[in-house]
């Protein structure tokens, strides 16, 4: 197979299909989404069979338990995938929304109207559910999408792709509105990333190495879904029961996600009381702890963290702990090591809460709540394409509105500029 010709055909077909998708009615798009959800549920056994091939290969390749968890599908996860698609049906269609409108003194009527972006390439790893979520979101927002999943999920993704395209055809839409790159050669990504004549934006979701590669090679605008080095700062004025529950949830509930806590910062005034109790809870749950010198003095059974450890997105049951002497010290640490994803403070001091939310630069900043809530569904946006750590053009959970652009539509009655 000539990979360049293969990719050229895909991007051309996507560009052609995007024009039909962009003008499709809400009812037609929702019909297609209903067929997708129906197809996922009715094909659960087929999806599971194909997914088992990927999971077996992943185990044989020695992938981590966290990666295998992200890859694995169950009946519950497949149902959740279909339910997620159906939730998108009930979300308001952003296409055609008038963001702003006004009339100029000369009588020109100017409207700023939300429009589809066009053709979106999404490059991602591991999670097969991204295939359904991304396709459904892009479709509802009026975009054509080209999906390029990781080779570790190729069988799962192809199975889902067959369901997606069948649903488009059944609804009477161009099946090329959703496409999957079915070859796993890395060269395919290189050609995709230079198809700027046909593709409008690239969204990478995955590890640091993948995102850096995409940014370096792409001639197309990139919205980065960068790593989540998330912190929780336990302030000296924290309610320690709330702190214990929130920190445990942020690390243990699902450690392989980008919004899981990777470093816990603890004020020195409460560290002697708080750390021994929370550390035991973490260790009993299988979390490996690394700490600064002060932490290791209080918890003499754990290893000392290196400077590099504080930059790590573990996506696993590993946690850094650092004792800080002030809220300013905590914010300075987050500023240096954070990735701009999600940060939290546990405090009963309102002034400290305001200082933290005002000075910490991240897509989501929490007071007395777990960073695990950074999610489109939890924010009431429905399913999401991911969490953008960029500031342009979208930041934080990317839902339907973030998958659109806008244009100015101007009505006149013969006005001329003098």
Coordinates of C-alpha atoms in Angstrom, one line a residue:
X1 CA 0.0 0.0 0.0
X2 CA 1.2 3.5 -0.8
X3 CA 0.6 5.3 2.5
X4 CA 0.8 8.8 1.0
X5 CA -2.0 8.0 -1.5
X6 CA -4.0 6.3 1.2
X7 CA -3.9 9.4 3.4
X8 CA -4.5 11.8 0.5
X9 CA -7.7 9.9 -0.4
X10 CA -8.9 10.0 3.2
X11 CA -8.4 13.8 3.7
X12 CA -10.0 14.6 0.3
X13 CA -13.0 12.5 1.1
X14 CA -13.3 14.1 4.5
X15 CA -13.2 17.6 3.0
X16 CA -15.9 16.7 0.5
X17 CA -18.1 15.1 3.3
X18 CA -17.6 18.1 5.6
X19 CA -19.7 20.3 3.4
X20 CA -22.7 18.0 3.7
X21 CA -22.2 17.5 7.4
X22 CA -21.9 21.3 8.1
X23 CA -25.3 21.9 6.6
X24 CA -27.1 18.9 8.0
X25 CA -30.1 19.6 10.2
X26 CA -30.1 18.9 13.9
X27 CA -32.7 16.3 13.4
X28 CA -30.6 14.4 10.8
X29 CA -27.5 14.5 12.9
X30 CA -29.4 13.3 15.9
X31 CA -30.9 10.4 13.9
X32 CA -27.4 9.4 12.9
X33 CA -26.3 9.6 16.6
X34 CA -29.2 7.4 17.6
X35 CA -28.2 4.8 15.1
X36 CA -24.6 4.9 16.4
X37 CA -25.8 4.3 20.0
X38 CA -28.1 1.6 18.8
X39 CA -25.3 -0.1 16.9
X40 CA -22.9 0.0 19.8
X41 CA -25.4 -1.7 22.1
X42 CA -26.5 -4.3 19.6
X43 CA -22.9 -5.1 18.7
X44 CA -21.5 -5.3 22.2
X45 CA -20.4 -9.0 21.8
X46 CA -18.6 -8.2 18.6
X47 CA -16.9 -5.2 20.2
X48 CA -15.8 -7.2 23.2
X49 CA -14.4 -10.0 21.0
X50 CA -12.3 -7.5 19.1
X51 CA -11.2 -5.7 22.2
X52 CA -10.0 -9.0 23.8
X53 CA -7.5 -9.3 20.9
X54 CA -6.1 -5.9 21.7
X55 CA -6.0 -6.6 25.5
X56 CA -4.2 -9.9 24.9
X57 CA -1.6 -8.3 22.6
X58 CA -1.1 -5.5 25.2
X59 CA -0.4 -8.0 27.9
X60 CA 2.0 -9.9 25.7
X61 CA 3.8 -6.6 24.9
X62 CA 4.2 -5.9 28.7
X63 CA 2.1 -2.7 28.8
X64 CA 1.4 -1.4 32.3
X65 CA -1.8 -2.3 34.2
X66 CA -2.9 1.3 33.9
X67 CA -2.6 1.2 30.2
X68 CA -4.4 -2.1 30.0
X69 CA -7.2 -0.6 32.1
X70 CA -7.6 2.3 29.7
X71 CA -7.7 -0.1 26.8
X72 CA -10.1 -2.7 28.2
X73 CA -13.8 -2.6 27.5
X74 CA -16.5 -4.3 29.5
X75 CA -20.3 -4.6 29.1
X76 CA -20.6 -1.6 31.5
X77 CA -18.1 0.5 29.6
X78 CA -19.8 -0.3 26.2
X79 CA -23.2 0.7 27.6
X80 CA -21.6 3.9 29.0
X81 CA -20.2 4.6 25.5
X82 CA -23.7 4.2 23.9
X83 CA -25.3 6.3 26.7
X84 CA -22.7 9.0 26.1
X85 CA -23.6 9.2 22.5
X86 CA -27.3 9.4 23.4
X87 CA -26.6 12.2 25.8
X88 CA -25.1 14.2 22.9
X89 CA -28.4 13.9 21.1
X90 CA -30.1 15.9 23.9
X91 CA -27.4 18.7 23.9
X92 CA -28.2 21.9 22.1
X93 CA -26.8 22.0 18.6
X94 CA -24.3 24.9 18.6
X95 CA -24.3 25.3 14.8
X96 CA -26.1 28.4 13.8
X97 CA -26.2 30.0 17.2
X98 CA -26.0 33.7 17.2
X99 CA -23.2 34.5 19.6
X100 CA -23.7 38.3 19.2
X101 CA -25.6 40.6 17.0
X102 CA -25.9 44.4 16.6
X103 CA -26.9 47.1 14.1
X104 CA -24.4 49.8 13.1
X105 CA -25.4 53.5 12.7
X106 CA -25.3 53.0 9.0
X107 CA -27.9 50.3 9.1
X108 CA -25.6 47.3 8.7
X109 CA -26.9 44.3 10.6
X110 CA -23.9 42.3 11.9
X111 CA -24.2 38.8 13.4
X112 CA -21.5 36.6 14.9
X113 CA -22.7 33.0 14.2
X114 CA -21.3 29.8 15.4
X115 CA -20.1 27.5 12.6
X116 CA -18.4 24.1 12.3
X117 CA -14.6 24.1 12.2
X118 CA -14.6 21.8 9.1
X119 CA -12.3 18.7 9.1
X120 CA -10.8 17.7 12.4
X121 CA -8.0 15.1 12.8
X122 CA -7.9 13.4 16.2
X123 CA -4.8 11.4 17.2
X124 CA -5.2 9.4 20.4
X125 CA -3.9 6.4 22.3
X126 CA -5.4 3.4 24.2
X127 CA -9.0 4.3 25.0
X128 CA -11.4 2.8 22.4
X129 CA -14.2 4.9 23.9
X130 CA -12.5 8.0 22.4
X131 CA -13.4 6.6 18.9
X132 CA -17.2 6.8 19.7
X133 CA -17.0 10.0 21.8
X134 CA -14.9 11.9 19.3
X135 CA -17.0 10.8 16.2
X136 CA -20.3 11.7 17.9
X137 CA -19.2 15.1 19.2
X138 CA -17.6 16.1 15.9
X139 CA -20.8 15.0 14.0
X140 CA -23.1 17.0 16.3
X141 CA -20.9 20.1 15.9
X142 CA -21.2 19.7 12.1
X143 CA -17.6 18.6 11.4
X144 CA -16.1 15.7 9.5
X145 CA -13.5 13.8 11.6
X146 CA -10.5 11.6 10.8
X147 CA -9.6 9.3 13.7
X148 CA -6.2 7.9 14.2
X149 CA -6.1 5.7 17.3
X150 CA -3.1 3.8 18.7
X151 CA -2.0 0.5 17.3
X152 CA -2.7 -1.1 20.7
X153 CA -6.5 -0.5 20.1
X154 CA -6.7 -1.2 16.4
X155 CA -9.1 -4.1 16.5
X156 CA -11.5 -2.3 18.9
X157 CA -11.3 0.9 16.8
X158 CA -12.0 -0.9 13.5
X159 CA -15.0 -2.6 15.1
X160 CA -16.4 0.7 16.3
X161 CA -15.6 2.4 13.0
X162 CA -17.8 -0.2 11.1
X163 CA -20.7 0.7 13.4
X164 CA -20.1 4.5 13.0
X165 CA -20.1 4.4 9.2
X166 CA -23.1 2.1 9.0
X167 CA -25.0 4.6 11.1
X168 CA -24.1 7.5 8.9
X169 CA -25.2 5.6 5.8
X170 CA -28.4 4.5 7.4
X171 CA -29.2 8.1 8.3
X172 CA -28.5 9.3 4.7
X173 CA -25.2 11.1 5.5
X174 CA -21.9 10.7 3.7
X175 CA -20.1 7.9 5.5
X176 CA -16.8 9.7 4.8
X177 CA -17.9 12.3 7.5
X178 CA -16.3 9.8 9.9
X179 CA -13.1 8.1 8.9
X180 CA -10.6 5.9 10.7
X181 CA -6.9 5.5 9.6
X182 CA -6.8 1.7 9.6
X183 CA -3.1 1.3 9.2
X184 CA -0.7 1.6 12.1
X185 CA 2.4 2.8 10.4
X186 CA 3.7 6.0 12.0
X187 CA 4.3 7.4 8.5
X188 CA 0.5 7.8 8.2
X189 CA 0.6 10.4 10.9
X190 CA 3.3 12.4 9.1
X191 CA 1.2 12.6 6.0
X192 CA -1.9 13.6 8.0
X193 CA -0.1 16.3 9.8
X194 CA 0.9 18.0 6.6
X195 CA -2.5 17.8 4.9
X196 CA -3.3 21.5 5.7
X197 CA -5.1 21.9 2.3
X198 CA -7.9 19.7 3.6
X199 CA -7.6 19.5 7.4
X200 CA -8.5 22.5 9.6
X201 CA -7.3 21.4 13.1
X202 CA -5.5 18.5 14.8
X203 CA -6.3 17.4 18.3
X204 CA -3.8 15.0 19.9
X205 CA -4.8 13.0 23.0
X206 CA -2.1 10.9 24.6
X207 CA 1.3 10.9 26.2
X208 CA 3.8 13.7 26.2
X209 CA 5.9 12.1 23.4
X210 CA 2.9 11.9 21.1
X211 CA 1.9 15.5 21.6
X212 CA 5.4 16.8 21.2
X213 CA 5.7 14.9 17.9
X214 CA 2.4 16.2 16.6
X215 CA 3.3 19.8 17.5
X216 CA 6.7 19.6 15.9
X217 CA 5.5 18.0 12.7
X218 CA 2.1 19.6 12.1
X219 CA 1.6 22.3 9.5
X220 CA -2.0 22.4 10.7
X221 CA -3.2 24.3 13.9
X222 CA -3.0 22.0 16.9
X223 CA -5.1 22.1 20.1
X224 CA -3.0 20.3 22.7
X225 CA -4.5 17.9 25.2
X226 CA -1.2 17.9 27.2
X227 CA -0.3 15.8 30.2
X228 CA -2.1 16.3 33.5
X229 CA 0.4 17.0 36.3
X230 CA -2.3 17.8 38.8
X231 CA -1.8 19.0 42.4
X232 CA -3.8 19.2 45.5
X233 CA -2.6 21.6 48.2
X234 CA -3.8 20.9 51.7
X235 CA -3.7 24.3 53.4
X236 CA -3.0 24.9 57.1
X237 CA -6.7 25.9 57.5
X238 CA -8.0 22.7 55.8
X239 CA -10.7 20.5 57.2
X240 CA -8.6 17.4 57.5
X241 CA -11.5 15.0 56.9
X242 CA -12.4 16.8 53.7
X243 CA -8.7 16.8 52.8
X244 CA -8.3 13.1 53.4
X245 CA -11.3 12.2 51.4
X246 CA -10.6 14.5 48.5
X247 CA -6.9 13.6 48.2
X248 CA -7.7 9.9 48.3
X249 CA -10.3 10.3 45.6
X250 CA -8.1 12.4 43.4
X251 CA -5.4 9.8 43.4
X252 CA -7.0 6.4 43.8
X253 CA -10.5 6.5 42.2
X254 CA -9.0 6.2 38.7
X255 CA -5.3 6.9 38.6
X256 CA -4.8 6.3 34.9
X257 CA -6.7 9.5 34.0
X258 CA -5.2 12.9 33.2
X259 CA -7.2 14.6 36.0
X260 CA -5.8 12.4 38.7
X261 CA -3.6 14.0 41.4
X262 CA 0.1 13.4 40.8
X263 CA 1.5 15.5 43.7
X264 CA 0.0 16.4 47.1
X265 CA 1.3 19.5 48.7
X266 CA 0.8 19.8 52.5
X267 CA 1.3 22.8 54.7
X268 CA 4.0 22.2 57.3
X269 CA 1.8 23.2 60.2
X270 CA -0.6 20.3 59.7
X271 CA 1.8 17.8 58.1
X272 CA 2.7 16.0 61.3
X273 CA -1.0 15.2 62.0
X274 CA -2.3 14.8 58.5
X275 CA 0.5 12.9 56.7
X276 CA 0.8 9.7 58.8
X277 CA -3.0 9.0 58.5
X278 CA -3.3 9.7 54.8
X279 CA -0.1 7.9 54.0
X280 CA -1.3 4.7 55.7
X281 CA -4.6 4.9 53.7
X282 CA -2.6 5.4 50.4
X283 CA -0.1 2.6 51.2
X284 CA -2.9 0.2 52.2
X285 CA -4.5 0.8 48.8
X286 CA -1.3 0.1 46.9
X287 CA -0.1 3.6 46.2
X288 CA 3.7 4.1 46.0
X289 CA 4.7 7.3 47.8
X290 CA 7.7 9.5 47.1
X291 CA 8.4 12.5 49.3
X292 CA 10.6 15.6 49.9
X293 CA 13.1 15.6 52.8
X294 CA 10.5 16.9 55.3
X295 CA 8.0 14.3 54.2
X296 CA 10.6 11.5 54.5
X297 CA 11.3 12.7 58.0
X298 CA 7.7 12.3 58.9
X299 CA 7.2 9.1 56.9
X300 CA 10.5 7.2 57.2
X301 CA 9.4 4.2 55.1
X302 CA 9.0 6.1 51.8
X303 CA 11.6 7.0 49.1
X304 CA 12.8 10.6 48.5
X305 CA 11.4 12.3 45.3
X306 CA 13.8 13.7 42.8
X307 CA 13.2 17.0 41.0
X308 CA 12.3 15.1 37.9
X309 CA 9.6 13.2 39.7
X310 CA 7.6 16.4 40.3
X311 CA 7.3 16.8 36.5
X312 CA 5.9 13.3 36.0
X313 CA 2.4 12.4 34.9
X314 CA 2.4 8.8 36.4
X315 CA -1.1 7.8 35.3
X316 CA -0.5 5.0 37.9
X317 CA -0.6 4.3 41.6
X318 CA 2.4 6.6 42.4
X319 CA 2.2 9.9 44.3
X320 CA 4.6 12.6 45.1
X321 CA 4.2 14.4 48.5
X322 CA 5.8 17.7 49.3
X323 CA 5.6 19.7 52.6
X324 CA 5.4 23.5 51.9
X325 CA 5.8 26.4 54.3
X326 CA 3.1 28.6 52.9
X327 CA 0.4 29.0 50.3
X328 CA 2.9 31.1 48.3
X329 CA 5.3 28.2 48.4
X330 CA 2.5 25.8 47.1
X331 CA 1.6 28.2 44.3
X332 CA 5.3 28.5 43.3
X333 CA 5.6 24.8 43.2
X334 CA 2.5 24.4 41.0
X335 CA 3.7 27.2 38.7
X336 CA 7.0 25.4 38.2
X337 CA 5.9 21.8 37.8
X338 CA 2.2 22.0 36.8
X339 CA 1.0 21.4 33.3
X340 CA -2.0 23.8 33.4
X341 CA -4.6 21.1 33.7
X342 CA -6.3 20.9 37.1
X343 CA -5.2 22.2 40.5
X344 CA -7.0 22.1 43.9
X345 CA -6.8 23.7 47.3
X346 CA -8.3 22.3 50.5
X347 CA -9.0 25.2 52.9
X348 CA -11.6 26.8 55.1
X349 CA -9.9 30.1 54.7
X350 CA -11.8 32.2 52.1
X351 CA -8.9 34.6 51.5
X352 CA -6.5 31.7 50.8
X353 CA -9.1 30.2 48.4
X354 CA -9.3 33.4 46.5
X355 CA -5.6 33.8 46.3
X356 CA -5.2 30.2 45.0
X357 CA -7.9 30.5 42.4
X358 CA -6.6 33.9 41.3
X359 CA -2.9 33.1 41.1
X360 CA -2.9 29.5 39.9
X361 CA -2.9 29.3 36.1
X362 CA -4.7 26.2 35.0
X363 CA -7.7 25.1 32.9
X364 CA -9.6 24.2 36.1
X365 CA -9.0 25.4 39.7
X366 CA -10.8 23.8 42.6
X367 CA -11.6 24.7 46.2
X368 CA -12.4 21.7 48.5
X369 CA -13.1 19.3 45.6
X370 CA -11.3 16.6 43.7
X371 CA -9.5 17.3 40.4
X372 CA -11.2 14.2 39.1
X373 CA -14.2 16.4 38.2
X374 CA -12.4 18.0 35.3
X375 CA -14.5 16.3 32.7
X376 CA -17.1 17.4 30.2
X377 CA -19.8 15.2 31.6
X378 CA -19.2 16.3 35.2
X379 CA -19.2 19.9 34.1
X380 CA -22.7 19.4 32.5
X381 CA -21.3 19.7 28.9
X382 CA -22.0 16.1 27.9
X383 CA -19.3 14.0 26.4
X384 CA -16.0 15.7 25.6
X385 CA -13.3 15.5 23.1
X386 CA -10.7 15.9 25.8
X387 CA -9.2 18.4 28.1
X388 CA -7.3 21.3 26.4
X389 CA -4.3 22.7 28.2
X390 CA -4.0 25.4 25.5
X391 CA -5.4 28.9 25.9
X392 CA -6.3 29.2 22.2
X393 CA -8.8 28.3 20.9
X394 CA -10.3 26.2 23.7
X395 CA -9.3 25.6 27.3
X396 CA -10.4 22.8 29.7
X397 CA -13.1 20.3 28.8
X398 CA -13.9 20.5 25.0
X399 CA -17.5 19.9 24.3
X400 CA -19.7 20.8 21.4
X401 CA -19.2 24.6 21.5
X402 CA -15.4 24.2 21.6
X403 CA -15.6 22.2 18.4
X404 CA -17.0 25.1 16.5
X405 CA -15.6 28.4 15.1
X406 CA -17.7 31.4 14.0
X407 CA -18.2 33.7 11.1
X408 CA -19.7 37.2 10.8
X409 CA -22.8 37.5 8.6
X410 CA -23.6 41.0 7.5
X411 CA -26.9 42.2 6.1
X412 CA -27.1 45.5 4.3
X413 CA -29.3 47.5 2.0
X414 CA -26.8 48.9 -0.4
X415 CA -24.4 50.6 2.1
X416 CA -21.1 51.8 0.7
X417 CA -17.9 52.6 2.7
X418 CA -16.9 56.2 2.3

